[in-house]
PDB file of C-alpha atoms and ligand atoms in Angstrom:
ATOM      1  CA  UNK A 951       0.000   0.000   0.000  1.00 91.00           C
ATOM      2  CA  UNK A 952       1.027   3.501  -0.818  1.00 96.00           C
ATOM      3  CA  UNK A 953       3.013   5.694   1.979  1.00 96.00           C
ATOM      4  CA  UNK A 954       0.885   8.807   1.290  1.00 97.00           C
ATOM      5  CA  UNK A 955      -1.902   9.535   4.242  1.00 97.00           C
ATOM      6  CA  UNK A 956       0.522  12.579   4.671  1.00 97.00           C
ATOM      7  CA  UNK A 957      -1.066  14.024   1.684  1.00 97.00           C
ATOM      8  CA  UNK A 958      -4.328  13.539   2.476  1.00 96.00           C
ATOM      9  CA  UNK A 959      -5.195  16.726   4.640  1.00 97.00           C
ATOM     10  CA  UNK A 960      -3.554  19.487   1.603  1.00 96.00           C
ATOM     11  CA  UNK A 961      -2.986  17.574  -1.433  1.00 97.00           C
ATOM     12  CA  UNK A 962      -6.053  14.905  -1.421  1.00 97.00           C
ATOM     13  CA  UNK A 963      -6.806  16.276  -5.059  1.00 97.00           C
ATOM     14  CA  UNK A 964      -3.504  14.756  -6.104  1.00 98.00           C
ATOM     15  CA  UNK A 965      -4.042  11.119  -4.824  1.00 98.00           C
ATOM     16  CA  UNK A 966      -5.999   8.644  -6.499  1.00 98.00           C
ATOM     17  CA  UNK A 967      -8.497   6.392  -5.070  1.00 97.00           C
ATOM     18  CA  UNK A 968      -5.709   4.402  -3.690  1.00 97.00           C
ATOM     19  CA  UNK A 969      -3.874   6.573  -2.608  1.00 98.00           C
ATOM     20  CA  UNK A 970      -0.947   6.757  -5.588  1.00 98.00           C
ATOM     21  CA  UNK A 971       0.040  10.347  -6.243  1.00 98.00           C
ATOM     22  CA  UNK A 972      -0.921  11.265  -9.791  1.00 98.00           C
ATOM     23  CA  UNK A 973       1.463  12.076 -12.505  1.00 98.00           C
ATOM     24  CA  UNK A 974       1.441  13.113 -16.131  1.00 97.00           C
ATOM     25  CA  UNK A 975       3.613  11.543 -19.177  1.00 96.00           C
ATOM     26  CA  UNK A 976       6.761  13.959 -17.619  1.00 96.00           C
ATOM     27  CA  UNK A 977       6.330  12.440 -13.676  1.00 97.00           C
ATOM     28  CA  UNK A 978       4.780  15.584 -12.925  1.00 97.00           C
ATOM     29  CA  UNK A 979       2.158  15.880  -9.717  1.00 98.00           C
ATOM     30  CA  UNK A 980      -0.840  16.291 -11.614  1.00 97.00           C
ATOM     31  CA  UNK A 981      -2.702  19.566 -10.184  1.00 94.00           C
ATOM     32  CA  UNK A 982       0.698  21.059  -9.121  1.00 96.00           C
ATOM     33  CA  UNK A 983       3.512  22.895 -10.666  1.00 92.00           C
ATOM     34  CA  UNK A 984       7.063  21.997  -9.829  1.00 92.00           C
ATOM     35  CA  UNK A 985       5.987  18.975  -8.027  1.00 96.00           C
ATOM     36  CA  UNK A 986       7.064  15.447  -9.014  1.00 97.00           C
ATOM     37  CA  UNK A 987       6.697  12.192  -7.840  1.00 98.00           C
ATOM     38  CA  UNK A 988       8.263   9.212  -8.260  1.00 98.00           C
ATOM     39  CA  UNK A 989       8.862   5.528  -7.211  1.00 98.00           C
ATOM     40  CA  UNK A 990       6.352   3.076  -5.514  1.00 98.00           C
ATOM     41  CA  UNK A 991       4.087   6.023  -4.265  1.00 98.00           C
ATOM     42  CA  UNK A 992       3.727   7.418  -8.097  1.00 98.00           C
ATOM     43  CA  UNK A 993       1.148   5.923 -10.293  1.00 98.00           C
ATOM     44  CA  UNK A 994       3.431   5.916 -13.023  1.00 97.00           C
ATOM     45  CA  UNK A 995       1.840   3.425 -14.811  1.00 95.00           C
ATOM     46  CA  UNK A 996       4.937   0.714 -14.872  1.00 95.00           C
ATOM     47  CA  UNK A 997       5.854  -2.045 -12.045  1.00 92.00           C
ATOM     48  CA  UNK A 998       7.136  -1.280  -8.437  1.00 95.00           C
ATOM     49  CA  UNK A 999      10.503  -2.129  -8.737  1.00 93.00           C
ATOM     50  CA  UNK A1000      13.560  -0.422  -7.292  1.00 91.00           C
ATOM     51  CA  UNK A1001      14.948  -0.692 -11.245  1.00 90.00           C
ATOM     52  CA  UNK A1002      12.561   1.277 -12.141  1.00 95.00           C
ATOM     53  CA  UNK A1003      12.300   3.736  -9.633  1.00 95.00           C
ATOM     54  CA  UNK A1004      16.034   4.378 -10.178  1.00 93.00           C
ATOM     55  CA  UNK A1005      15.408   5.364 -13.494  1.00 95.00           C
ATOM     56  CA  UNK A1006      12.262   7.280 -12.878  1.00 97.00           C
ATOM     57  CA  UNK A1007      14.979   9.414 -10.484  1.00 96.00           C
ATOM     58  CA  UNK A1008      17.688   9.631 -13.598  1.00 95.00           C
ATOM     59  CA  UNK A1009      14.896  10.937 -15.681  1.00 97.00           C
ATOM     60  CA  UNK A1010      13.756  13.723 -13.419  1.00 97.00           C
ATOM     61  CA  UNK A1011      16.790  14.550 -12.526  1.00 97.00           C
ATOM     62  CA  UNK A1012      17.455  15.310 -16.184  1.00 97.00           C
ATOM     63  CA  UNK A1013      14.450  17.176 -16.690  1.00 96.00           C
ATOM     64  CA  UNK A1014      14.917  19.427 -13.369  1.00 94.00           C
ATOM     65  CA  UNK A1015      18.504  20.345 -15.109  1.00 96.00           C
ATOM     66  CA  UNK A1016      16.969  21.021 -18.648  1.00 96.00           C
ATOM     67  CA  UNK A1017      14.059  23.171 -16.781  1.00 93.00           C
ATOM     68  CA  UNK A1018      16.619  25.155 -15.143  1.00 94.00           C
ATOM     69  CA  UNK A1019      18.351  25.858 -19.047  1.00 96.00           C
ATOM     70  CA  UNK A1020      14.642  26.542 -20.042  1.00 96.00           C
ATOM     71  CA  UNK A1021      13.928  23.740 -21.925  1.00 96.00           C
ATOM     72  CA  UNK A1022      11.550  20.917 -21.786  1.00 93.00           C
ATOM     73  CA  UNK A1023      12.578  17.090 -21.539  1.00 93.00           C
ATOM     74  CA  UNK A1024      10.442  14.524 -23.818  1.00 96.00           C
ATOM     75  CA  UNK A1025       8.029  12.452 -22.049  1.00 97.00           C
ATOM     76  CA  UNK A1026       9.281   9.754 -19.494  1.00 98.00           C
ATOM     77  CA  UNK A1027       8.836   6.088 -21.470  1.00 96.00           C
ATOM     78  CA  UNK A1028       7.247   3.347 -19.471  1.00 95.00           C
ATOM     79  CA  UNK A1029       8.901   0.386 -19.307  1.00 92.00           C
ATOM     80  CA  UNK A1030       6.822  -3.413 -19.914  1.00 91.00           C
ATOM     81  CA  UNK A1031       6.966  -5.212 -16.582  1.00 90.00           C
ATOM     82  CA  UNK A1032       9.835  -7.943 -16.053  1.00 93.00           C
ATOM     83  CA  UNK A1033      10.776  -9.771 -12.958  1.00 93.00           C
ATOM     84  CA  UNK A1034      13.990 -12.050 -12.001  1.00 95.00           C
ATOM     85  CA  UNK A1035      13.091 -14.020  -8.607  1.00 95.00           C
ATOM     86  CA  UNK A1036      15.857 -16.377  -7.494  1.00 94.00           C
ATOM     87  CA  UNK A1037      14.809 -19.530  -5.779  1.00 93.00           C
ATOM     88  CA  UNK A1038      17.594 -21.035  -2.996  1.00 88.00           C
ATOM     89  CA  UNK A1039      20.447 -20.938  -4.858  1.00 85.00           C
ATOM     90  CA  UNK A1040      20.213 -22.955  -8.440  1.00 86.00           C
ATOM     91  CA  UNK A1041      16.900 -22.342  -8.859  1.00 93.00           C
ATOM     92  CA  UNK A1042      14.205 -19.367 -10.031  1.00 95.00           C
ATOM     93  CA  UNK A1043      12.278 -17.758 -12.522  1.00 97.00           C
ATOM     94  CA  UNK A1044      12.246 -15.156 -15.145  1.00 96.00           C
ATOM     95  CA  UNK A1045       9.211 -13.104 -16.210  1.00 96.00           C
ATOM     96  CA  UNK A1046      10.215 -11.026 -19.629  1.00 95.00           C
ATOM     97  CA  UNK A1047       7.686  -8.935 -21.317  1.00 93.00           C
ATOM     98  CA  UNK A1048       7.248 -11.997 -23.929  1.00 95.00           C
ATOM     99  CA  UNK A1049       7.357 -15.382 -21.843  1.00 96.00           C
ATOM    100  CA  UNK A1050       8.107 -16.427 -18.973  1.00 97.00           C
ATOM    101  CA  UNK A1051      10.941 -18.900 -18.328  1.00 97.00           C
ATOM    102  CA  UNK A1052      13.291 -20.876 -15.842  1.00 96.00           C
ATOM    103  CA  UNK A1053      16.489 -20.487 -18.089  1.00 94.00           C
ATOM    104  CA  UNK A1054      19.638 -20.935 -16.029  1.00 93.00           C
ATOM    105  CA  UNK A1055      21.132 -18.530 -18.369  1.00 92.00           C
ATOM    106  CA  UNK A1056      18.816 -15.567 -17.198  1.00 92.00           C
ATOM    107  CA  UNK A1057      18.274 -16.493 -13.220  1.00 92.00           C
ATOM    108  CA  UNK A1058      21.657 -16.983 -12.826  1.00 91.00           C
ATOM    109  CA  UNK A1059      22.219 -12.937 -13.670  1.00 90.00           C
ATOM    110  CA  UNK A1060      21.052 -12.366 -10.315  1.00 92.00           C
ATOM    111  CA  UNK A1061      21.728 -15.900  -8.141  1.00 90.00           C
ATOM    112  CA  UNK A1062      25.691 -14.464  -7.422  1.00 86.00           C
ATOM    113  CA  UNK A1063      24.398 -11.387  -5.267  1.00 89.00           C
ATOM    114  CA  UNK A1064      20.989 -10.562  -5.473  1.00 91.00           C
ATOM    115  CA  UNK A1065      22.266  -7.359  -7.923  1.00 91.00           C
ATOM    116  CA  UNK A1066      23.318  -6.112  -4.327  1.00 92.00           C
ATOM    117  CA  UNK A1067      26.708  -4.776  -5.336  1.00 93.00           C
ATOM    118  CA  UNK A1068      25.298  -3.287  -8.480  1.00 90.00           C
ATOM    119  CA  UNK A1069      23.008  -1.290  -6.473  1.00 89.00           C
ATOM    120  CA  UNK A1070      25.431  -0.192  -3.955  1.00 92.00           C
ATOM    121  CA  UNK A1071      27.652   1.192  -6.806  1.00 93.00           C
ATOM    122  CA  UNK A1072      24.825   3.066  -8.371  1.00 89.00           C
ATOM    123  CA  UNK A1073      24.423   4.714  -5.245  1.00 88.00           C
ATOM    124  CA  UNK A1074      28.119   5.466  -5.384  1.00 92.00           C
ATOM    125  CA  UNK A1075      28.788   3.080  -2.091  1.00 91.00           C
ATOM    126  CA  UNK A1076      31.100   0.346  -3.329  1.00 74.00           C
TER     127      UNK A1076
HETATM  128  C1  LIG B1440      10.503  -8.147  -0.529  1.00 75.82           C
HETATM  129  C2  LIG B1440      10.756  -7.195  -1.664  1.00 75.82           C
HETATM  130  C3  LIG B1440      11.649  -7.562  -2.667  1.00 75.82           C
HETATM  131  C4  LIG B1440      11.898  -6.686  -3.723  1.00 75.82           C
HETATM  132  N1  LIG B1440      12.787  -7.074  -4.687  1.00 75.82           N
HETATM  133  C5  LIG B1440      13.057  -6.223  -5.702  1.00 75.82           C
HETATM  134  C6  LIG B1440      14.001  -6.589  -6.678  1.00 75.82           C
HETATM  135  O1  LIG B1440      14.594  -7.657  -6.654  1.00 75.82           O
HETATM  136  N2  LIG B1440      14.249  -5.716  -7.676  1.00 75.82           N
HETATM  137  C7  LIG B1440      13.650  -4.510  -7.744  1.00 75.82           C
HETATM  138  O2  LIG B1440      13.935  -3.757  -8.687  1.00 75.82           O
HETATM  139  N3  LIG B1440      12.721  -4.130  -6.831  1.00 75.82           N
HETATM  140  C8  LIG B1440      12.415  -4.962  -5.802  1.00 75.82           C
HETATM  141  N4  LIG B1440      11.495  -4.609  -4.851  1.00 75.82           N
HETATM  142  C9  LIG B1440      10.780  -3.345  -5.011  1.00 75.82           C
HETATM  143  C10 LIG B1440      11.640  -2.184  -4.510  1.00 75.82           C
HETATM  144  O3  LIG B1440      12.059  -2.421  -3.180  1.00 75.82           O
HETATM  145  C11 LIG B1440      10.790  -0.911  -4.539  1.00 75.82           C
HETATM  146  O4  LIG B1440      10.202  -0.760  -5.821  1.00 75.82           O
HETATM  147  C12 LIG B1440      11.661   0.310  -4.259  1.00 75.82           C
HETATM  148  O5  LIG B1440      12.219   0.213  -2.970  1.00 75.82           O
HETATM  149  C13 LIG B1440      10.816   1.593  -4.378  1.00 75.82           C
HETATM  150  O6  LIG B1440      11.642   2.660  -4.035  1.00 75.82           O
HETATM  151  P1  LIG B1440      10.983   3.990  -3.473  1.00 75.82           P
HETATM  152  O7  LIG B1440      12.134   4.910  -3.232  1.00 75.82           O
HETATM  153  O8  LIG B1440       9.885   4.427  -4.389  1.00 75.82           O
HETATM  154  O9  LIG B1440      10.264   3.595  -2.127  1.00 75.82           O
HETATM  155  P2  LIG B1440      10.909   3.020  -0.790  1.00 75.82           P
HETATM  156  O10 LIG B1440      12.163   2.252  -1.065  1.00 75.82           O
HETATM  157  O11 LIG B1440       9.774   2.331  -0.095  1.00 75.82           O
HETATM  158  O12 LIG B1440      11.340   4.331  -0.005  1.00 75.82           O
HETATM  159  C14 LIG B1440      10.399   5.192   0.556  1.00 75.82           C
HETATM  160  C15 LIG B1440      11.025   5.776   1.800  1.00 75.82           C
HETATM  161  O13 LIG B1440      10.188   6.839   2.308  1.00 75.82           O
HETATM  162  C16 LIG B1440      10.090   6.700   3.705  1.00 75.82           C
HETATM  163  N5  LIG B1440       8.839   7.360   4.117  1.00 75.82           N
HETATM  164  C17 LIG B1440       7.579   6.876   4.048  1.00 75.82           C
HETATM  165  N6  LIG B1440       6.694   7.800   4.532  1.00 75.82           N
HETATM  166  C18 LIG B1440       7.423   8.878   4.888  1.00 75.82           C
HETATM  167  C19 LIG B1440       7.093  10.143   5.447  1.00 75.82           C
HETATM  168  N7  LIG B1440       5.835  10.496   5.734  1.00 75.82           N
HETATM  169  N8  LIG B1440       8.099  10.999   5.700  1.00 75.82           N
HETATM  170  C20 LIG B1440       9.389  10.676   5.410  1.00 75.82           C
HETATM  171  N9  LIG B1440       9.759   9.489   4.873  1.00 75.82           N
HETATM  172  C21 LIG B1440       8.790   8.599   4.624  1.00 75.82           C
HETATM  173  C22 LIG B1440      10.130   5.214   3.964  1.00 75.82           C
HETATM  174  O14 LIG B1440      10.536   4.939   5.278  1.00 75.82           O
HETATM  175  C23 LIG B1440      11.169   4.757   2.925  1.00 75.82           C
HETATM  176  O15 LIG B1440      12.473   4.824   3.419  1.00 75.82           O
HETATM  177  C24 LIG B1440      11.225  -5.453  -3.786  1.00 75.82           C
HETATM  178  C25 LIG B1440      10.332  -5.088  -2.778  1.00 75.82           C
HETATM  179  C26 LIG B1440      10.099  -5.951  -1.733  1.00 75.82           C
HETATM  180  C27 LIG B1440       9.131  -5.537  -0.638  1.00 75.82           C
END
């Protein structure tokens, strides 16, 4: 469930019925100016993943710069929901936008660490 009762008492207008904050095609609060929102709490319209949220932050973060130049950024694209779940440690399952499969190939991408190291270095930790 959403994070966002804090909205609720000003910004109710910019929730929807479940309580996502609404955004437009450039992750901007709908109903607001200079507001964005991001991440699980957004209703961005792709899945709740910390991948995605990542880039949902690279994006804005690009557009905030270009704003600051005066000049618009094109409109964030959505990206088609995939999922890589490990099971113990030989074992898992791969959902891709096309199929879904159990190719040792694929799980074993993430079977090492998890992707743990990768996203400590994108946060500039490791
Ligand atoms: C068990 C599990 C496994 C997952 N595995 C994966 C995976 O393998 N790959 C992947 O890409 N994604 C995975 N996810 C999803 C991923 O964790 C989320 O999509 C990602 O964390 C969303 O990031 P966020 O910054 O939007 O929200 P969060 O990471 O939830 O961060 C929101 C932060 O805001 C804080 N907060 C809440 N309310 C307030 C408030 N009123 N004031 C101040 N702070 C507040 C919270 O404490 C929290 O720290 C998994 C999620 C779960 C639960």
């Amino acid at each position: 469930m959403p994070n966002s009762e804090f909205l609720q008492e000003h910004l109710s207008h910019v929730l929807t019925k479940d309580g996502y904050i609404k955004v437009n095609s450039k992750l901007e609060v709908r109903g607001q100016e200079n507001h964005y929102a991001l991440g699980d709490v957004a209703d961005v319209g792709e899945g709740k993943l910390g991948y995605l949220a990542q880039q949902q932050g690279v994006y804005l973060a690009k557009t905030i710069i270009k704003s600051f130049a005066g000049r618009s950024n094109k409109a964030y694209k959505r990206n088609p929901f995939m999922a890589l779940i490990p099971i113990g440690q030989d074992r898992g399952v791969v959902q891709l936008p096309f199929a879904v499969t159990t190719m040792k190939l694929l799980v074993n991408l993430k079977q090492k660490d998890l992707f743990i190291n990768k996203i400590y270095k994108s946060f500039g930790v490791r």
